[in-house]
Short mmCIF file of C-alpha atoms (C1' of nucleotides) in Angstrom, two decimals:
data_model
loop_
_atom_site.label_atom_id
_atom_site.label_comp_id
_atom_site.label_asym_id
_atom_site.label_seq_id
_atom_site.Cartn_x
_atom_site.Cartn_y
_atom_site.Cartn_z
CA MET L 1 106.07 86.98 97.46
CA ALA L 2 105.44 90.30 99.02
CA LYS L 3 105.99 90.91 102.72
CA SER L 4 102.89 90.11 104.74
CA LYS L 5 100.75 92.97 105.80
CA THR L 6 98.65 90.98 108.24
CA ARG L 7 100.36 92.61 111.25
CA TYR L 8 99.33 96.15 110.07
CA ALA L 9 95.83 95.04 109.34
CA VAL L 10 95.47 93.76 112.95
CA LEU L 11 97.30 96.83 114.28
CA GLY L 12 94.89 99.07 112.48
CA MET L 13 91.77 97.26 113.70
CA LEU L 14 93.06 97.48 117.25
CA ALA L 15 93.62 101.17 116.74
CA ILE L 16 89.88 101.61 116.37
CA GLU L 17 89.23 100.01 119.66
CA PRO L 18 90.32 97.16 121.96
CA MET L 19 88.96 93.83 120.64
CA SER L 20 89.51 90.19 120.83
CA GLY L 21 90.81 88.08 117.81
CA TYR L 22 87.33 86.84 116.99
CA GLN L 23 85.99 90.41 117.07
CA ILE L 24 88.67 91.53 114.64
CA ARG L 25 87.68 88.72 112.21
CA GLN L 26 84.06 89.76 112.50
CA LEU L 27 84.82 93.50 111.98
CA MET L 28 87.02 92.74 108.98
CA GLN L 29 84.14 90.76 107.35
CA MET L 30 81.83 93.76 107.97
CA SER L 31 84.17 96.53 106.97
CA THR L 32 87.27 95.69 104.90
CA ALA L 33 86.08 92.45 103.31
CA ASN L 34 85.85 94.07 99.91
CA PHE L 35 89.57 94.88 99.78
CA TRP L 36 91.18 93.01 102.63
CA SER L 37 90.63 89.93 104.68
CA GLU L 38 92.63 87.59 106.97
CA SER L 39 92.15 83.95 107.67
CA ASP L 40 92.48 82.40 111.13
CA GLY L 41 95.78 80.88 110.32
CA GLN L 42 97.12 84.37 109.78
CA LEU L 43 95.26 86.29 112.41
CA TYR L 44 96.02 84.42 115.56
CA PRO L 45 99.74 83.96 115.05
CA ALA L 46 99.90 87.69 114.13
CA LEU L 47 98.37 88.48 117.43
CA ALA L 48 100.86 86.35 119.41
CA ASP L 49 103.63 87.98 117.34
CA LEU L 50 102.61 91.61 118.03
CA THR L 51 102.17 90.83 121.63
CA LYS L 52 105.75 89.45 121.81
CA GLN L 53 107.01 92.67 120.11
CA GLY L 54 105.15 94.89 122.61
CA LEU L 55 102.98 96.54 119.82
CA ILE L 56 99.79 95.22 121.50
CA VAL L 57 98.94 93.89 124.89
CA SER L 58 96.24 91.45 126.02
CA LYS L 59 94.09 92.01 129.04
CA GLY L 60 93.12 88.29 128.85
CA MET L 61 92.59 86.31 131.98
CA GLN L 62 95.49 84.00 131.41
CA LYS L 63 94.27 81.69 134.21
CA LYS L 64 94.34 78.02 133.66
CA ASP L 65 92.56 77.31 130.33
CA ALA L 66 93.77 79.88 127.96
CA ARG L 67 90.74 79.05 125.95
CA GLU L 68 89.28 82.28 127.18
CA LYS L 69 88.48 85.50 125.44
CA LYS L 70 91.55 87.69 125.16
CA MET L 71 91.03 91.47 124.85
CA TYR L 72 93.84 93.10 122.99
CA ARG L 73 94.65 96.75 122.77
CA ILE L 74 97.25 98.72 120.95
CA THR L 75 100.28 100.24 122.80
CA ALA L 76 101.97 103.59 122.06
CA LYS L 77 104.76 101.69 120.29
CA GLY L 78 102.12 99.94 118.20
CA GLN L 79 100.53 103.30 117.19
CA THR L 80 103.95 104.57 116.15
CA GLU L 81 104.47 101.44 114.09
CA LEU L 82 101.09 101.74 112.42
CA ALA L 83 101.59 105.38 111.59
CA LYS L 84 104.99 104.55 110.10
CA TRP L 85 103.45 102.00 107.83
CA LEU L 86 100.56 104.18 106.93
CA LYS L 87 102.96 106.84 105.70
CA GLN L 88 104.75 104.54 103.33
CA GLU L 89 103.59 104.27 99.75
CA ALA L 90 101.35 101.20 99.16
CA GLU L 91 102.60 98.41 96.91
CA THR L 92 100.51 97.70 93.78
CA GLN L 93 99.08 94.27 94.00
CA THR L 94 98.46 91.86 91.15
CA VAL L 95 94.78 91.10 90.69
CA ARG L 96 93.57 87.78 89.47
CA SER L 97 90.12 87.18 88.21
CA GLU L 98 89.21 83.67 86.92
CA PHE L 99 85.97 84.98 85.58
CA MET L 100 87.76 87.57 83.39
CA LEU L 101 90.33 85.03 82.30
CA LYS L 102 87.49 82.73 81.07
CA LEU L 103 85.74 85.52 79.27
CA PHE L 104 89.02 86.36 77.51
CA PHE L 105 89.16 82.84 76.20
CA GLY L 106 85.34 82.85 75.46
CA ALA L 107 85.82 82.14 71.75
CA ASN L 108 86.65 78.60 72.58
CA VAL L 109 83.01 77.81 73.75
CA GLU L 110 79.50 78.86 72.77
CA PRO L 111 78.20 82.32 73.55
CA GLU L 112 75.62 80.78 75.73
CA VAL L 113 78.34 79.49 78.17
CA ASN L 114 79.88 83.00 78.54
CA LEU L 115 76.52 84.54 78.85
CA GLU L 116 75.65 82.29 81.84
CA HIS L 117 78.98 83.17 83.56
CA VAL L 118 78.30 86.93 83.09
CA GLN L 119 74.78 86.56 84.55
CA VAL L 120 76.13 84.76 87.71
CA PHE L 121 78.78 87.52 87.93
CA ARG L 122 76.17 90.17 87.63
CA HIS L 123 73.98 88.62 90.28
CA ARG L 124 76.91 88.57 92.72
CA LEU L 125 77.62 92.23 92.02
CA LYS L 126 74.04 93.14 92.81
CA SER L 127 74.19 91.39 96.13
CA LYS L 128 77.51 93.06 96.97
CA LEU L 129 76.20 96.48 95.99
CA ALA L 130 73.08 95.98 98.17
CA ARG L 131 75.22 94.95 101.09
CA LEU L 132 77.49 98.02 100.63
CA LEU L 133 74.49 100.41 100.59
CA GLU L 134 73.35 98.80 103.76
CA ILE L 135 76.53 99.20 105.44
CA LYS L 136 76.86 102.71 104.30
CA LYS L 137 73.46 103.64 105.88
CA GLN L 138 74.56 101.93 109.11
CA VAL L 139 77.84 103.74 109.28
CA GLU L 140 76.07 107.04 108.64
CA ARG L 141 73.80 106.26 111.62
CA GLU L 142 76.35 104.93 114.04
CA ASP L 143 79.65 106.52 113.34
CA LYS L 144 78.79 110.02 112.38
CA ASP L 145 81.13 111.55 114.90
CA SER L 146 83.96 109.11 114.69
CA PRO L 147 87.25 110.45 113.39
CA HIS L 148 87.15 107.36 111.14
CA PHE L 149 83.91 108.38 109.57
CA PRO L 150 85.16 110.11 106.34
CA TYR L 151 87.62 107.37 105.62
CA TRP L 152 85.07 104.67 106.14
CA ILE L 153 82.62 106.38 103.87
CA MET L 154 85.41 106.71 101.18
CA SER L 155 86.13 103.02 101.29
CA ILE L 156 82.51 102.11 101.06
CA GLU L 157 81.96 104.59 98.18
CA HIS L 158 84.93 103.02 96.45
CA GLY L 159 83.09 99.62 96.48
CA ILE L 160 79.83 101.05 95.46
CA LYS L 161 81.28 103.06 92.40
CA GLN L 162 83.26 99.85 91.43
CA SER L 163 80.14 97.70 91.67
CA MET L 164 77.99 100.10 89.73
CA ALA L 165 80.52 100.43 86.88
CA GLN L 166 80.87 96.78 86.65
CA LEU L 167 77.08 96.32 86.61
CA GLU L 168 76.89 98.65 83.57
CA TRP L 169 79.55 96.70 81.96
CA CYS L 170 77.69 93.43 82.52
CA ASP L 171 74.61 94.83 80.93
CA SER L 172 76.58 95.89 77.82
CA VAL L 173 78.31 92.56 77.65
CA ILE L 174 75.00 90.64 78.04
CA ARG L 175 73.58 92.55 75.09
CA THR L 176 76.57 91.73 72.90
CA LEU L 177 76.40 87.97 73.85
CA GLU L 178 72.66 87.81 73.27
CA LYS L 179 73.20 89.06 69.73
CA MET L 180 75.94 86.46 69.10
CA LYS L 181 73.61 83.63 69.94
CA HIS L 182 71.85 83.86 66.59
CA MET Q 1 94.71 77.75 98.81
CA ALA Q 2 92.67 77.44 95.60
CA LYS Q 3 93.75 75.05 92.93
CA SER Q 4 96.13 76.61 90.46
CA LYS Q 5 94.72 77.83 87.24
CA THR Q 6 98.10 78.32 85.46
CA ARG Q 7 97.57 75.27 83.27
CA TYR Q 8 94.31 76.76 81.90
CA ALA Q 9 95.79 80.19 81.33
CA VAL Q 10 98.66 78.60 79.39
CA LEU Q 11 96.31 76.23 77.52
CA GLY Q 12 94.04 79.24 76.59
CA MET Q 13 97.05 81.25 75.30
CA LEU Q 14 98.14 78.34 73.06
CA ALA Q 15 94.56 78.03 71.80
CA ILE Q 16 94.98 81.41 70.21
CA GLU Q 17 98.09 80.29 68.25
CA PRO Q 18 101.25 78.11 68.60
CA MET Q 19 103.79 80.03 70.74
CA SER Q 20 106.87 79.69 72.70
CA GLY Q 21 106.94 80.15 76.66
CA TYR Q 22 108.55 83.52 76.23
CA GLN Q 23 105.87 84.63 73.76
CA ILE Q 24 103.19 83.46 76.18
CA ARG Q 25 104.64 85.74 78.85
CA GLN Q 26 104.79 88.64 76.44
CA LEU Q 27 101.20 88.14 75.29
CA MET Q 28 99.96 87.86 78.77
CA GLN Q 29 101.64 91.20 79.65
CA MET Q 30 99.94 92.77 76.69
CA SER Q 31 96.46 91.33 77.14
CA THR Q 32 95.41 89.68 80.27
CA ALA Q 33 97.87 91.67 82.59
CA ASN Q 34 94.99 93.61 84.12
CA PHE Q 35 93.24 90.43 85.41
CA TRP Q 36 95.66 87.69 85.08
CA SER Q 37 99.43 87.09 84.91
CA GLU Q 38 101.89 84.28 85.50
CA SER Q 39 105.61 84.29 86.60
CA ASP Q 40 108.38 82.27 85.21
CA GLY Q 41 108.44 80.04 88.12
CA GLN Q 42 104.85 78.99 87.22
CA LEU Q 43 104.96 79.16 83.44
CA TYR Q 44 107.79 76.90 82.47
CA PRO Q 45 106.89 74.00 84.86
CA ALA Q 46 103.24 74.27 83.55
CA LEU Q 47 104.50 73.91 80.04
CA ALA Q 48 106.53 70.77 80.96
CA ASP Q 49 103.46 69.43 82.79
CA LEU Q 50 101.00 70.00 79.97
CA THR Q 51 103.33 68.39 77.55
CA LYS Q 52 103.77 65.34 79.75
CA GLN Q 53 99.88 65.02 79.84
CA GLY Q 54 99.64 65.35 76.16
CA LEU Q 55 97.48 68.50 76.23
CA ILE Q 56 100.16 70.42 74.30
CA VAL Q 57 103.16 69.38 72.16
CA SER Q 58 106.38 71.16 71.48
CA LYS Q 59 107.90 71.47 68.05
CA GLY Q 60 111.13 72.25 69.55
CA MET Q 61 114.38 71.30 68.16
CA GLN Q 62 115.60 69.18 71.00
CA LYS Q 63 119.02 68.98 69.65
CA LYS Q 64 121.90 69.32 72.12
CA ASP Q 65 121.42 72.39 74.07
CA ALA Q 66 117.71 72.50 74.96
CA ARG Q 67 118.40 76.27 75.42
CA GLU Q 68 116.59 76.77 72.20
CA LYS Q 69 113.19 78.20 71.50
CA LYS Q 70 110.44 75.64 71.79
CA MET Q 71 107.24 76.27 69.96
CA TYR Q 72 104.21 74.72 71.55
CA ARG Q 73 100.81 74.03 70.27
CA ILE Q 74 97.72 72.79 71.80
CA THR Q 75 96.37 69.26 71.01
CA ALA Q 76 92.81 68.11 70.53
CA LYS Q 77 92.93 66.64 73.95
CA GLY Q 78 94.13 70.07 75.26
CA GLN Q 79 91.27 71.83 73.50
CA THR Q 80 88.81 69.51 75.17
CA GLU Q 81 90.24 70.10 78.48
CA LEU Q 82 90.19 73.88 77.94
CA ALA Q 83 86.54 73.80 76.92
CA LYS Q 84 85.79 71.70 79.92
CA TRP Q 85 87.27 74.26 82.32
CA LEU Q 86 85.63 77.14 80.46
CA LYS Q 87 82.31 75.74 81.08
CA GLN Q 88 82.73 75.53 84.84
CA GLU Q 89 81.66 78.42 86.97
CA ALA Q 90 84.50 80.67 87.98
CA GLU Q 91 85.58 80.82 91.63
CA THR Q 92 85.25 84.11 93.35
CA GLN Q 93 88.67 85.48 94.17
CA THR Q 94 89.64 87.40 97.26
CA VAL Q 95 91.03 90.85 96.29
CA ARG Q 96 93.56 92.58 98.45
CA SER Q 97 94.46 96.29 98.11
CA GLU Q 98 97.01 97.68 100.40
CA PHE Q 99 96.17 101.12 99.34
CA MET Q 100 92.46 100.75 100.25
CA LEU Q 101 93.50 99.22 103.60
CA LYS Q 102 95.71 102.16 104.41
CA LEU Q 103 92.86 104.63 103.45
CA PHE Q 104 90.47 102.72 105.72
CA PHE Q 105 92.83 103.40 108.60
CA GLY Q 106 93.43 106.95 107.30
CA ALA Q 107 92.35 108.60 110.64
CA ASN Q 108 95.60 107.56 112.23
CA VAL Q 109 97.64 109.89 110.16
CA GLU Q 110 97.16 113.57 108.87
CA PRO Q 111 94.85 114.04 105.86
CA GLU Q 112 97.96 115.07 103.78
CA VAL Q 113 99.46 111.57 103.98
CA ASN Q 114 96.27 110.03 102.66
CA LEU Q 115 95.98 112.75 99.97
CA GLU Q 116 99.40 111.94 98.77
CA HIS Q 117 98.48 108.23 98.42
CA VAL Q 118 95.33 108.95 96.55
CA GLN Q 119 97.24 111.22 94.18
CA VAL Q 120 99.82 108.45 93.40
CA PHE Q 121 96.93 105.95 92.93
CA ARG Q 122 95.21 108.41 90.60
CA HIS Q 123 98.34 108.80 88.53
CA ARG Q 124 98.72 104.98 88.13
CA LEU Q 125 95.12 104.76 87.02
CA LYS Q 126 95.53 107.50 84.39
CA SER Q 127 98.56 105.47 82.97
CA LYS Q 128 96.62 102.31 82.99
CA LEU Q 129 93.57 103.80 81.29
CA ALA Q 130 95.82 105.45 78.59
CA ARG Q 131 97.38 102.00 77.93
CA LEU Q 132 93.97 100.27 77.72
CA LEU Q 133 92.81 102.74 75.25
CA GLU Q 134 95.89 102.26 73.20
CA ILE Q 135 95.52 98.44 73.19
CA LYS Q 136 91.93 98.79 72.29
CA LYS Q 137 92.77 100.78 69.25
CA GLN Q 138 95.41 98.15 68.33
CA VAL Q 139 92.95 95.31 68.63
CA GLU Q 140 90.36 97.09 66.62
CA ARG Q 141 93.01 97.47 63.96
CA GLU Q 142 94.54 94.10 63.87
CA ASP Q 143 92.10 91.61 65.17
CA LYS Q 144 88.73 92.83 63.62
CA ASP Q 145 88.08 89.49 61.98
CA SER Q 146 89.34 87.14 64.74
CA PRO Q 147 86.82 85.00 66.57
CA HIS Q 148 88.38 86.25 69.68
CA PHE Q 149 87.63 89.91 68.82
CA PRO Q 150 84.41 90.45 70.78
CA TYR Q 151 85.76 88.75 73.84
CA TRP Q 152 89.06 90.67 73.80
CA ILE Q 153 87.07 93.89 73.48
CA MET Q 154 84.92 92.93 76.41
CA SER Q 155 87.81 92.32 78.63
CA ILE Q 156 89.46 95.67 77.61
CA GLU Q 157 86.18 97.61 78.13
CA HIS Q 158 86.03 96.03 81.59
CA GLY Q 159 89.37 97.54 82.43
CA ILE Q 160 88.48 100.82 80.88
CA LYS Q 161 85.10 101.20 82.76
CA GLN Q 162 86.88 100.15 86.05
CA SER Q 163 89.50 102.68 85.70
CA MET Q 164 87.16 105.46 84.78
CA ALA Q 165 84.93 104.80 87.76
CA GLN Q 166 87.95 104.72 90.00
CA LEU Q 167 89.27 107.91 88.69
CA GLU Q 168 85.96 109.64 89.38
CA TRP Q 169 86.11 108.24 92.83
CA CYS Q 170 89.70 109.56 93.26
CA ASP Q 171 88.52 113.04 92.42
CA SER Q 172 85.74 112.98 94.89
CA VAL Q 173 88.04 111.62 97.55
CA ILE Q 174 90.70 114.26 96.76
CA ARG Q 175 88.08 117.09 97.22
CA THR Q 176 87.09 115.68 100.60
CA LEU Q 177 90.69 115.34 101.85
CA GLU Q 178 91.57 118.91 100.63
CA LYS Q 179 88.80 120.28 102.81
CA MET Q 180 90.03 118.25 105.80
CA LYS Q 181 93.47 119.85 105.67
CA HIS Q 182 92.09 123.12 107.10
"C1'" DT W 1 70.35 67.43 124.30
"C1'" DC W 2 71.40 68.97 120.16
"C1'" DG W 3 73.24 72.24 117.38
"C1'" DC W 4 75.07 76.72 116.66
"C1'" DA W 5 77.70 80.75 117.61
"C1'" DC W 6 81.54 82.10 120.33
"C1'" DA W 7 86.45 81.59 120.73
"C1'" DT W 8 91.54 80.29 120.17
"C1'" DG W 9 94.91 78.12 118.16
"C1'" DT W 10 98.16 74.73 115.12
"C1'" DA W 11 99.74 71.89 111.20
"C1'" DA W 12 100.04 70.75 106.59
"C1'" DC W 13 100.16 71.83 102.13
"C1'" DG W 14 100.16 74.03 97.89
"C1'" DC W 15 100.72 78.25 95.57
"C1'" DG W 16 103.40 82.01 93.51
"C1'" DT W 17 107.19 85.19 93.57
"C1'" DT W 18 112.10 86.12 93.50
"C1'" DA W 19 116.49 85.21 92.64
"C1'" DC W 20 119.65 82.64 90.47
"C1'" DA W 21 121.78 80.03 86.50
"C1'" DT W 22 122.82 79.78 81.80
"C1'" DG W 23 123.54 81.06 77.21
"C1'" DA W 24 122.29 82.91 72.31
"C1'" DT W 25 121.44 86.79 69.40
"C1'" DT W 26 120.89 91.58 68.16
"C1'" DA W 27 121.69 96.64 68.29
"C1'" DC W 28 124.55 100.39 69.28
"C1'" DG C 1 132.82 94.93 73.01
"C1'" DT C 2 129.11 95.37 75.71
"C1'" DA C 3 124.54 96.04 76.99
"C1'" DA C 4 119.93 94.70 76.19
"C1'" DT C 5 116.72 91.45 74.75
"C1'" DC C 6 115.52 86.87 73.78
"C1'" DA C 7 114.86 82.44 75.97
"C1'" DT C 8 114.51 78.52 79.27
"C1'" DG C 9 114.61 76.61 83.40
"C1'" DT C 10 115.23 75.61 88.83
"C1'" DA C 11 115.38 76.23 93.92
"C1'" DA C 12 114.25 78.41 97.96
"C1'" DC C 13 111.20 80.73 100.64
"C1'" DG C 14 107.42 82.90 102.50
"C1'" DC C 15 102.65 83.38 102.28
"C1'" DG C 16 97.81 82.18 103.00
"C1'" DT C 17 94.11 78.79 103.07
"C1'" DT C 18 92.02 74.68 104.77
"C1'" DA C 19 91.32 71.41 107.94
"C1'" DC C 20 91.70 70.04 112.30
"C1'" DA C 21 91.71 70.21 117.50
"C1'" DT C 22 89.49 71.88 121.53
"C1'" DG C 23 86.40 73.78 124.42
"C1'" DT C 24 82.32 77.17 126.34
"C1'" DG C 25 77.78 79.08 126.70
"C1'" DC C 26 73.19 79.60 125.18
"C1'" DG C 27 68.70 78.99 123.06
"C1'" DA C 28 65.18 75.81 120.94
#
DNA sequence: TCGCACATGTAACGCGTTACATGATTAC
DNA sequence: GTAATCATGTAACGCGTTACATGTGCGA
């Protein structure tokens, strides 16, 4: 298995602005969810790890309970580490789509079954596209002057273009499957 | 982690025609690689497992060495199991793209760095697209009369449309990054 | 006062890749 | 003869999700 990139995902989020772990999770869901996400079981240990290595520091009130909100911020050392990673070429990842695999084996069941799957897939794409367009508007409103602005728009545009292409593909596939029914 | 679908991927391949483990690997690389693949460490144990469950049988010469080619074929029970899985709704998968994550954090490095990454990405897409077009031609030549034909074309078309959309996106992003350089 | 969102963390478990082990056959 | 390809399998290891544990604050 490839080396975990969780540390860099966290580092990058904290390079945007100081945040708590919970806020990182929320921001990821809002921004990178379409191409990157982390679960709790990855996120919190990563924060502890990065702190131990001095790449981030927590301004948390470590009094008694520890069950309190901890605000983290990236250090100069962390910025350097992040930049170093950003300069390296990205590894190609292996994608896995159960939906596509099922369609590939589609001849083993009636066309109706596959048609149903494609329609569900299409519906999900529609929602995803609507969400992306919404987020794009929000970013254009709120982050116009941020240095991150062009990059955030690019990543949103990527999702939009992908979704639109896939929707067109769905429509073409649905037509073919409709014809196969009779 | 989601339940492994390796057994179904293998079952589906053997529903096309009887094959050895090695041939399954090769066929996957040629056909489903863009949306599904299995490593040796998954494939061979799965074959043993499916055999034990009577979903496939091996017509292998189990004489002495066992280091001989084993031809597997799917059983009626296996066909039933495959069809059952095909009828179930596919789980949505979490995609992860290190490249996209790096671009999202692009503001932390010079535009030139990101430009370089996009160009590498674009180059890979070009190769992928060329390969898909080649495979499409081959399938149209060799599998015209197979019941799998429409489904195989659909899955190839999906890859083609995706690649083309991403290439357009790359060109647009490259233009933006070029402008940011000065 | 009940439930939900906020908030942090750990443990268990299965998944999937990589590397290793072994050996036959074919092409140069 | 020697390198590549065919061919099957196992073991180790790290990765990532899920479920669990724990507690606070707030609004209906």
